[in-house]
Short mmCIF file of N, CA and C in Angstrom, two decimals:
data_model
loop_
_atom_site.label_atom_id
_atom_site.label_comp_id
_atom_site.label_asym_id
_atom_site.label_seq_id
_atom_site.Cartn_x
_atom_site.Cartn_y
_atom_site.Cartn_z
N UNK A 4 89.05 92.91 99.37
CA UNK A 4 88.77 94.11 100.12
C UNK A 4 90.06 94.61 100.78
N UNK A 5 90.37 95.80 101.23
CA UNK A 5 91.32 96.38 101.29
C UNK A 5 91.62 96.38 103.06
N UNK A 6 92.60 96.30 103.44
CA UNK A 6 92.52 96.18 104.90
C UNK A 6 93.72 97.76 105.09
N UNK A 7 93.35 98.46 106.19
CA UNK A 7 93.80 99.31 106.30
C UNK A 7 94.74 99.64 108.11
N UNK A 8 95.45 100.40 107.90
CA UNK A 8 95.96 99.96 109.73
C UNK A 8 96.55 101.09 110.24
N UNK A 9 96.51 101.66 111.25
CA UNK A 9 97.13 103.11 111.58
C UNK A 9 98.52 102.59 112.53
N UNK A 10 99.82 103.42 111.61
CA UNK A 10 101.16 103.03 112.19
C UNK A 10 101.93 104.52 113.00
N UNK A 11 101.57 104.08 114.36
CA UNK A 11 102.20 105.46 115.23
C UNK A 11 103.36 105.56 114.89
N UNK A 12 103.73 104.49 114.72
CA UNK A 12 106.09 104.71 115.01
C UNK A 12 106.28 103.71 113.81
N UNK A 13 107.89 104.02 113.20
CA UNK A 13 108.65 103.36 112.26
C UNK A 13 108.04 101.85 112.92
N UNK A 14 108.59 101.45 114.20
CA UNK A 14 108.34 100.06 114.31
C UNK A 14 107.20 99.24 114.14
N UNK A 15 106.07 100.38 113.82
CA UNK A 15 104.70 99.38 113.90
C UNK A 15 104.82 99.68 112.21
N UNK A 16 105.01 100.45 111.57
CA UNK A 16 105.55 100.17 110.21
C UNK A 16 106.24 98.97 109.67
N UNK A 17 107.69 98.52 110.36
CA UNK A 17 108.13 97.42 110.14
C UNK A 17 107.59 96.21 110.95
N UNK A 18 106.19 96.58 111.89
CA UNK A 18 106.05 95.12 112.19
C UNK A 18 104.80 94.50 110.85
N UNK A 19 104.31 95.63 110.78
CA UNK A 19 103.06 95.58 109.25
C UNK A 19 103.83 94.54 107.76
N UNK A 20 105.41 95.76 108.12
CA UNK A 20 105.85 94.76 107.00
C UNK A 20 106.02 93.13 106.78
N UNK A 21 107.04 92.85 108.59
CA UNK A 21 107.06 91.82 109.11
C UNK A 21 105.66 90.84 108.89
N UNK A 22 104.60 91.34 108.82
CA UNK A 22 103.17 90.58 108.77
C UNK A 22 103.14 90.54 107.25
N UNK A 23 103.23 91.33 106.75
CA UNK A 23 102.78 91.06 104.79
C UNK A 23 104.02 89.91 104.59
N UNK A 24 105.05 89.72 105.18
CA UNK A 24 106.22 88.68 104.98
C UNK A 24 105.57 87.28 104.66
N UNK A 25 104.95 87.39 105.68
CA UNK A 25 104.27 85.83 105.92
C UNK A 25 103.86 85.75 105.03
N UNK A 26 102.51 86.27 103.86
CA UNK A 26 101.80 85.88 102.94
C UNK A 26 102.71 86.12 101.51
N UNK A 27 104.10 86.00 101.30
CA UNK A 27 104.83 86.41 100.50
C UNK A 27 105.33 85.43 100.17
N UNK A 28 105.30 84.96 98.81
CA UNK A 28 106.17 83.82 98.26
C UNK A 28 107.10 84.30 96.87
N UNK A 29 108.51 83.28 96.46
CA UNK A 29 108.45 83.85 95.34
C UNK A 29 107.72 84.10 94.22
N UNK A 30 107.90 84.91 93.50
CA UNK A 30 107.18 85.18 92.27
C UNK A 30 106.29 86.75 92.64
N UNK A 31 105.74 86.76 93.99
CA UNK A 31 105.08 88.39 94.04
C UNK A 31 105.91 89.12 93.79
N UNK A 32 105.01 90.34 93.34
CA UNK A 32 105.45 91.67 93.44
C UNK A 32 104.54 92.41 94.51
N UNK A 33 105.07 93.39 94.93
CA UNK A 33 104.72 94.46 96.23
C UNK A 33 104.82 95.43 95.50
N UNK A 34 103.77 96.49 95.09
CA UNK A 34 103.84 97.59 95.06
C UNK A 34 103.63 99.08 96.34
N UNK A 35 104.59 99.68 96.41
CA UNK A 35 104.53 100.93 97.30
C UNK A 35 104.01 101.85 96.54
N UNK A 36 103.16 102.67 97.14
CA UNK A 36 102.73 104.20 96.74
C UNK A 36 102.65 104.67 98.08
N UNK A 37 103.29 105.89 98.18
CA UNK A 37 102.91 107.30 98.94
C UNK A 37 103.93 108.15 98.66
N UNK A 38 103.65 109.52 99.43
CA UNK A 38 104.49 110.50 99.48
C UNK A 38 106.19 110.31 99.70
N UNK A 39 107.16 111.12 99.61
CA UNK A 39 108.28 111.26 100.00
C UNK A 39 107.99 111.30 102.10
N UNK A 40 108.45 110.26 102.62
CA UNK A 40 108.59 109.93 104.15
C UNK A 40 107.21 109.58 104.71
N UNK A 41 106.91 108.80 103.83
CA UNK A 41 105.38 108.25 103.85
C UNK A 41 105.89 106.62 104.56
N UNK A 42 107.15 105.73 104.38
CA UNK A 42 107.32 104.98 105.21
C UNK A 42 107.56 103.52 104.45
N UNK A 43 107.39 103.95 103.01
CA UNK A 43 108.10 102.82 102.42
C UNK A 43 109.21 102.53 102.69
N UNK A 44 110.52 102.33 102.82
CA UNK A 44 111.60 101.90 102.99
C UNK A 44 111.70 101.36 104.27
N UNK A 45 110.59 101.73 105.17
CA UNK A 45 110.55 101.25 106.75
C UNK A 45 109.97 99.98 106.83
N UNK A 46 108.76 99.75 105.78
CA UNK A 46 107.86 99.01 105.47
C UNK A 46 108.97 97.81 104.70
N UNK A 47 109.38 98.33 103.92
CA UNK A 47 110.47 97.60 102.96
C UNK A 47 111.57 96.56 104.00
N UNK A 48 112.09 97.55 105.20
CA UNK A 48 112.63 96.84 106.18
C UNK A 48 112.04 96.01 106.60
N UNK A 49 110.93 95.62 106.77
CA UNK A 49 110.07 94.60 107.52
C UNK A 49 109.31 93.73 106.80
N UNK A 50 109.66 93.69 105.68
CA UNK A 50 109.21 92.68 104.87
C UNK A 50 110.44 91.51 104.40
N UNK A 51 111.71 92.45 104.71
CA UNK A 51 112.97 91.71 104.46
C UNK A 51 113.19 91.32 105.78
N UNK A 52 112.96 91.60 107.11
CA UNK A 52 113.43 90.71 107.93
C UNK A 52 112.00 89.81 108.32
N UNK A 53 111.09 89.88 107.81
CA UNK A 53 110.07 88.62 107.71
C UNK A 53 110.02 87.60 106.68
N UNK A 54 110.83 88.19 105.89
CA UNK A 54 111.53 87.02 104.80
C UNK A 54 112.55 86.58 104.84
N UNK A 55 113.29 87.25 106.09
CA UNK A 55 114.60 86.30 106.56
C UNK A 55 115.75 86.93 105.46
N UNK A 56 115.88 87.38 104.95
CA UNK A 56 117.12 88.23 103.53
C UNK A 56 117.99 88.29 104.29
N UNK A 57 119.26 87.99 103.64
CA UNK A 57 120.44 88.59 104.11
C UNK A 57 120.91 90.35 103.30
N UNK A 58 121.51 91.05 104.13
CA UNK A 58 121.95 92.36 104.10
C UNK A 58 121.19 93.22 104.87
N UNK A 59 121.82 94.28 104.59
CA UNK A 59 121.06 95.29 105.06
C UNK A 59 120.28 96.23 104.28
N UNK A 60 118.88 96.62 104.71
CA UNK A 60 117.80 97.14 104.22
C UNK A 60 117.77 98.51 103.84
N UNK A 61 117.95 99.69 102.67
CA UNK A 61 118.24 100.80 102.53
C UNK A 61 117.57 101.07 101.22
N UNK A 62 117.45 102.26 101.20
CA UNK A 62 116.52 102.93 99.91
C UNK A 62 117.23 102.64 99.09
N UNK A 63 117.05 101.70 97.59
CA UNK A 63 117.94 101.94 96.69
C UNK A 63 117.86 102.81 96.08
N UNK A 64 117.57 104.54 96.11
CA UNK A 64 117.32 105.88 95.10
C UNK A 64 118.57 105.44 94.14
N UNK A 65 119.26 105.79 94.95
CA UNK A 65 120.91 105.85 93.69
C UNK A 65 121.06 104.60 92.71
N UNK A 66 121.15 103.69 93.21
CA UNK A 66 121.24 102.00 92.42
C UNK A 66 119.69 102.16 91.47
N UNK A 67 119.33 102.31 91.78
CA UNK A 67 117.80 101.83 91.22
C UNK A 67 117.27 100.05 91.99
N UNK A 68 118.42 99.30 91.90
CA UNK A 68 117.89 98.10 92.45
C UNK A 68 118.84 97.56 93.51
N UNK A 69 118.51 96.60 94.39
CA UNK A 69 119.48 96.31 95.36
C UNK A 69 118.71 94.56 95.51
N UNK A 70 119.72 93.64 95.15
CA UNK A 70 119.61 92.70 95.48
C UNK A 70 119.90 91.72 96.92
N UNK A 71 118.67 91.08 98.13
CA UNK A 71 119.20 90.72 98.92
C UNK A 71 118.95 89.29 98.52
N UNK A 72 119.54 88.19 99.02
CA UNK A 72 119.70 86.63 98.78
C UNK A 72 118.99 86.19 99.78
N UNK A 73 118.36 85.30 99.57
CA UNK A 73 117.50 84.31 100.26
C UNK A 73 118.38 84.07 101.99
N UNK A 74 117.73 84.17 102.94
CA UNK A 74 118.28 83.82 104.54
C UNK A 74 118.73 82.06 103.88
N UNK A 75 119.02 81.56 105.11
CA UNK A 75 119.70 80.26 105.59
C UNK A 75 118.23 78.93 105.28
N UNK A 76 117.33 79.45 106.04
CA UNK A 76 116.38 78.83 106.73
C UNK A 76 115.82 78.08 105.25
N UNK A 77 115.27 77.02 105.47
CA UNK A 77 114.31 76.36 104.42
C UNK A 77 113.24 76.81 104.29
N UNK A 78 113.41 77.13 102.47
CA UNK A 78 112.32 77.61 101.78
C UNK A 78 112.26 78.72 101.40
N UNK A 79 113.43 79.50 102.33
CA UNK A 79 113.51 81.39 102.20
C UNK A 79 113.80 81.69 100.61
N UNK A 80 113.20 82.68 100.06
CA UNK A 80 113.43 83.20 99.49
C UNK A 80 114.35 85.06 99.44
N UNK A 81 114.73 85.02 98.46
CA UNK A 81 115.67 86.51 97.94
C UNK A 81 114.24 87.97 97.88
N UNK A 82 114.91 88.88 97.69
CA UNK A 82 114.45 89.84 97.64
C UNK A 82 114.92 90.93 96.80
N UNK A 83 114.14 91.41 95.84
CA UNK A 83 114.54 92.61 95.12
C UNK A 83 113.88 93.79 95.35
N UNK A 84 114.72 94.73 95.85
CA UNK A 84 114.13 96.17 96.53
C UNK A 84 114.40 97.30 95.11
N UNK A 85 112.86 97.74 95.06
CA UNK A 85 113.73 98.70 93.52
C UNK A 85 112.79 100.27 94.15
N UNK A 86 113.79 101.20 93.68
CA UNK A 86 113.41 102.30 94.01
C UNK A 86 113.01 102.71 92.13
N UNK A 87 111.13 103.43 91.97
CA UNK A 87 111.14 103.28 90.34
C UNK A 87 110.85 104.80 90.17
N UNK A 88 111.16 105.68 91.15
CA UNK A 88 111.10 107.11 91.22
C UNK A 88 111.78 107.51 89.89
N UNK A 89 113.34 107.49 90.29
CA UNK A 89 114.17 107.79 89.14
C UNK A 89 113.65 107.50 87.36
N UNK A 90 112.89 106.03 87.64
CA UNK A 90 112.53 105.94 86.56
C UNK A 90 111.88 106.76 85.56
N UNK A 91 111.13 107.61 86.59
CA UNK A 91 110.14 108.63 85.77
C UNK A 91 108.94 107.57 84.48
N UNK A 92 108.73 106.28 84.80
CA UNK A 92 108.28 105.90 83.87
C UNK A 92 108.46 105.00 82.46
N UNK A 93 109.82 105.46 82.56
CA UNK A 93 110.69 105.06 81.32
C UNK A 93 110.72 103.25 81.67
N UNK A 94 109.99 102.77 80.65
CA UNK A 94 109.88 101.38 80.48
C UNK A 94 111.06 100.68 79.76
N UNK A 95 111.83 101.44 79.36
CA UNK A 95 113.16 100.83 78.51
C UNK A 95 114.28 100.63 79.71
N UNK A 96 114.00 101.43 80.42
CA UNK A 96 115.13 101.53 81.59
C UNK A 96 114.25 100.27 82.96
N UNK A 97 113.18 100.56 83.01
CA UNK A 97 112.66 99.28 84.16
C UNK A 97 112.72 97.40 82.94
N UNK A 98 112.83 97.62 81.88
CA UNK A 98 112.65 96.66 81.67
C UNK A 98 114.43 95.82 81.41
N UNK A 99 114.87 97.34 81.61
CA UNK A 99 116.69 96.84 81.34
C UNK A 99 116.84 96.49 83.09
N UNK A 100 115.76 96.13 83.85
CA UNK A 100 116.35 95.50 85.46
C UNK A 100 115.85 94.51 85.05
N UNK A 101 115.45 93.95 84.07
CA UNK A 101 114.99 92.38 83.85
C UNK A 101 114.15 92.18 85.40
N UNK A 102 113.61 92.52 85.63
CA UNK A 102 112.34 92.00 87.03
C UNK A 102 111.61 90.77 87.04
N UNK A 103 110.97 90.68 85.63
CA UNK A 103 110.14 89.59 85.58
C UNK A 103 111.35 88.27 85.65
N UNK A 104 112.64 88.48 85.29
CA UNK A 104 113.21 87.19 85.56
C UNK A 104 113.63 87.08 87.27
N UNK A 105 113.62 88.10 88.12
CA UNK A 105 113.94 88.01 89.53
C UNK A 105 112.64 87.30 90.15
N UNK A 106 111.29 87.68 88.78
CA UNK A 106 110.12 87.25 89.89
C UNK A 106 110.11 85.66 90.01
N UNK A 107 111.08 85.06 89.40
CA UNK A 107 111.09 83.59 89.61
C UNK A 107 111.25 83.10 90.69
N UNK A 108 112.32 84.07 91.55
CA UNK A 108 113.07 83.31 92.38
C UNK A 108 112.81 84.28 93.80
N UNK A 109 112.37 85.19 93.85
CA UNK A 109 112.38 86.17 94.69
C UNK A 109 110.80 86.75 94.81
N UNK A 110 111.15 87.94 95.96
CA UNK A 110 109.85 88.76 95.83
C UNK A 110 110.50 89.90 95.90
N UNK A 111 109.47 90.55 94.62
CA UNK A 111 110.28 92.23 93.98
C UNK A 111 108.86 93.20 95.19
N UNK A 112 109.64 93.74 95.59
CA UNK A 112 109.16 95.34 96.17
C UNK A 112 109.83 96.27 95.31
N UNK A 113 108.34 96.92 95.13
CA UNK A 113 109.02 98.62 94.37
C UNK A 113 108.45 99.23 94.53
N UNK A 114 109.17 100.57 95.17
CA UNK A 114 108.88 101.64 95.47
C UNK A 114 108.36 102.66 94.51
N UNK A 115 107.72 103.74 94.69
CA UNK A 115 107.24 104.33 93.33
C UNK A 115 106.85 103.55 92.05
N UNK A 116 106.43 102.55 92.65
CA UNK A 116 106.01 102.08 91.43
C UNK A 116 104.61 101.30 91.00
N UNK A 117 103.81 102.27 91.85
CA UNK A 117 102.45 102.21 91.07
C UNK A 117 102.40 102.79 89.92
N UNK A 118 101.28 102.55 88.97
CA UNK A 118 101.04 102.49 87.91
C UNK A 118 102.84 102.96 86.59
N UNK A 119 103.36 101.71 87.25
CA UNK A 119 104.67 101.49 86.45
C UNK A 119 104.92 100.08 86.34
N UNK A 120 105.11 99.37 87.51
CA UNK A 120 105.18 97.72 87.16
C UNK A 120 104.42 96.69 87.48
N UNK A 121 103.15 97.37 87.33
CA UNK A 121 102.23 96.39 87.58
C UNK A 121 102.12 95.14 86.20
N UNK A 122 102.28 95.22 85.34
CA UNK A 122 101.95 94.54 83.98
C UNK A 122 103.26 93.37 84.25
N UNK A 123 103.80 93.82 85.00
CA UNK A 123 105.09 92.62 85.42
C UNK A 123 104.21 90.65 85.76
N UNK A 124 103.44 91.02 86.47
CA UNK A 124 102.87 90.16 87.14
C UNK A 124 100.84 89.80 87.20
N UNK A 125 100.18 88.38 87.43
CA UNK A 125 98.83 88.66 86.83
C UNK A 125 98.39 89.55 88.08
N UNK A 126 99.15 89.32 89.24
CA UNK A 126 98.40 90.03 90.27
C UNK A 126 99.74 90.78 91.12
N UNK A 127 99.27 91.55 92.06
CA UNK A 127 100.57 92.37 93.26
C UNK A 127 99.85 93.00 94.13
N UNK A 128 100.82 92.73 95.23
CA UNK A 128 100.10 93.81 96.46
C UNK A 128 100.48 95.11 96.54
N UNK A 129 99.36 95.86 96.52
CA UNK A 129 99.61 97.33 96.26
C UNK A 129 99.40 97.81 97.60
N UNK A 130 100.06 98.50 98.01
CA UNK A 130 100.47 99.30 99.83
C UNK A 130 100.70 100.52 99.30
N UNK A 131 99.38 101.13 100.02
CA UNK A 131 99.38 102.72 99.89
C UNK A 131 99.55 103.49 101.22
N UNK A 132 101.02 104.31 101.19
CA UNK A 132 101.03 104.42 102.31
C UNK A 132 100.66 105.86 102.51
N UNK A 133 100.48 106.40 103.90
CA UNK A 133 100.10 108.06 103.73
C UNK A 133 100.30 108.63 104.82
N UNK A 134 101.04 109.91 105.46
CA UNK A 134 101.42 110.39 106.47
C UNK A 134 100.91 111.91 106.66
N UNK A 135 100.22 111.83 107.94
CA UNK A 135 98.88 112.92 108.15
C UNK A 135 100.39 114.34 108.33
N UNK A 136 99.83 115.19 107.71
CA UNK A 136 100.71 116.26 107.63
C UNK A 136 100.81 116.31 109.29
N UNK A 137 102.08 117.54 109.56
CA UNK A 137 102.74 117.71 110.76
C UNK A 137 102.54 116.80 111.87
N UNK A 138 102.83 115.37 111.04
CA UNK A 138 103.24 113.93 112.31
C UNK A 138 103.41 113.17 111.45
N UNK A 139 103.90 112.23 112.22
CA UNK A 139 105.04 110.87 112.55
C UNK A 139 103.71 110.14 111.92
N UNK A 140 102.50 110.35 112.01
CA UNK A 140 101.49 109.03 112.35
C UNK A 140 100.72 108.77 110.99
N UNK A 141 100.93 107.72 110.52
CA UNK A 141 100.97 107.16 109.12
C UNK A 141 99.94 106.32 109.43
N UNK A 142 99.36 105.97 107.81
CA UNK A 142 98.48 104.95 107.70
C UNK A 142 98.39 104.05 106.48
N UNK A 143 98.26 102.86 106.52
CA UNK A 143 98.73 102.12 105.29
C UNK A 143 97.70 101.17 105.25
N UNK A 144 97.24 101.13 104.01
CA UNK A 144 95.95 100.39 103.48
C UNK A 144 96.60 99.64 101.69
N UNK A 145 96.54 98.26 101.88
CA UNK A 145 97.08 96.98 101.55
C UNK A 145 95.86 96.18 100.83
N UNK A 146 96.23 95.47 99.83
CA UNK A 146 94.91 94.72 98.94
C UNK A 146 95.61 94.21 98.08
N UNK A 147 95.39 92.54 97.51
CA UNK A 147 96.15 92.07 96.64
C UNK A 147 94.84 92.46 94.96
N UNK A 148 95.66 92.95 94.17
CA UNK A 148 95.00 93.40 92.77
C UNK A 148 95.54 92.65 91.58
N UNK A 149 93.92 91.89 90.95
CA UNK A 149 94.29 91.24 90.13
C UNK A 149 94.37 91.94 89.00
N UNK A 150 95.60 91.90 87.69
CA UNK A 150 95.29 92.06 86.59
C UNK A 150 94.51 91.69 85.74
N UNK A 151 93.66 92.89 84.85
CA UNK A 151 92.72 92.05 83.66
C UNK A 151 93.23 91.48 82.82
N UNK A 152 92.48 90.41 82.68
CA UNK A 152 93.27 89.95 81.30
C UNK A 152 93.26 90.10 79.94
#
């Protein structure tokens, strides 16, 4: 069942993320869906400092992917942040980021990338995010989805 949560400010955005951290091991994938300033990349921030990553947290639009490395701490895992906008879809180009070999060791977040990399993995958490026209005040509703087999 889908749990849903209303985020007034960026920070209750990244504390949401900070909370999906915890239930994150390697091998997931995170899928983002919403609009352009719907709050993925904020969300994205707070899943990397609840997973402890080293670097700093930024949209990869331009790169397509941005690799952060596992924190210090025991047990941390890496993080792969992929922006799959650019992709437009094109499966020759998401499958030239080799993902499924990052999902070994890491947890892949991607942005724009519902119904694009889901077939990566048997299951992923899909975060739909959504921002009520003329305001700040967002809402994000989260559910882990299994693939058929």
């Amino acid at each position: 069942m889908a749990e849903q949560r209303l985020l007034p400010t960026v920070e209750d955005t990244e504390a949401l993320g900070r909370e999906l951290a915890a239930e994150l091991r390697a091998g997931d994938l995170v899928v983002l869906d919403g609009p352009l300033g719907a709050g993925k990349t904020a969300l994205t921030r707070g899943i990397a400092a609840g997973l402890g990553v080293q670097g700093r947290v930024s949209s990869p639009t331009f790169i397509i992917a941005r690799q952060h490395r596992a924190g210090t701490q025991p047990g941390a895992v890496g993080m792969v942040h992929v922006d799959a906008y650019r992709l437009g879809g094109n499966l020759d180009e998401l499958d030239a980021l080799d993902l499924d070999t990052d999902l070994d060791e890491s947890v892949v977040v991607v942005e724009w990338g519902h119904g694009v990399v889901e077939h990566l993995t048997d299951r992923h958490l899909l975060v739909r995010l959504r921002r009520e026209p003329d305001s700040d005040i967002r809402t994000a509703t989260w559910e882990w989805i299994a693939q058929p087999m």
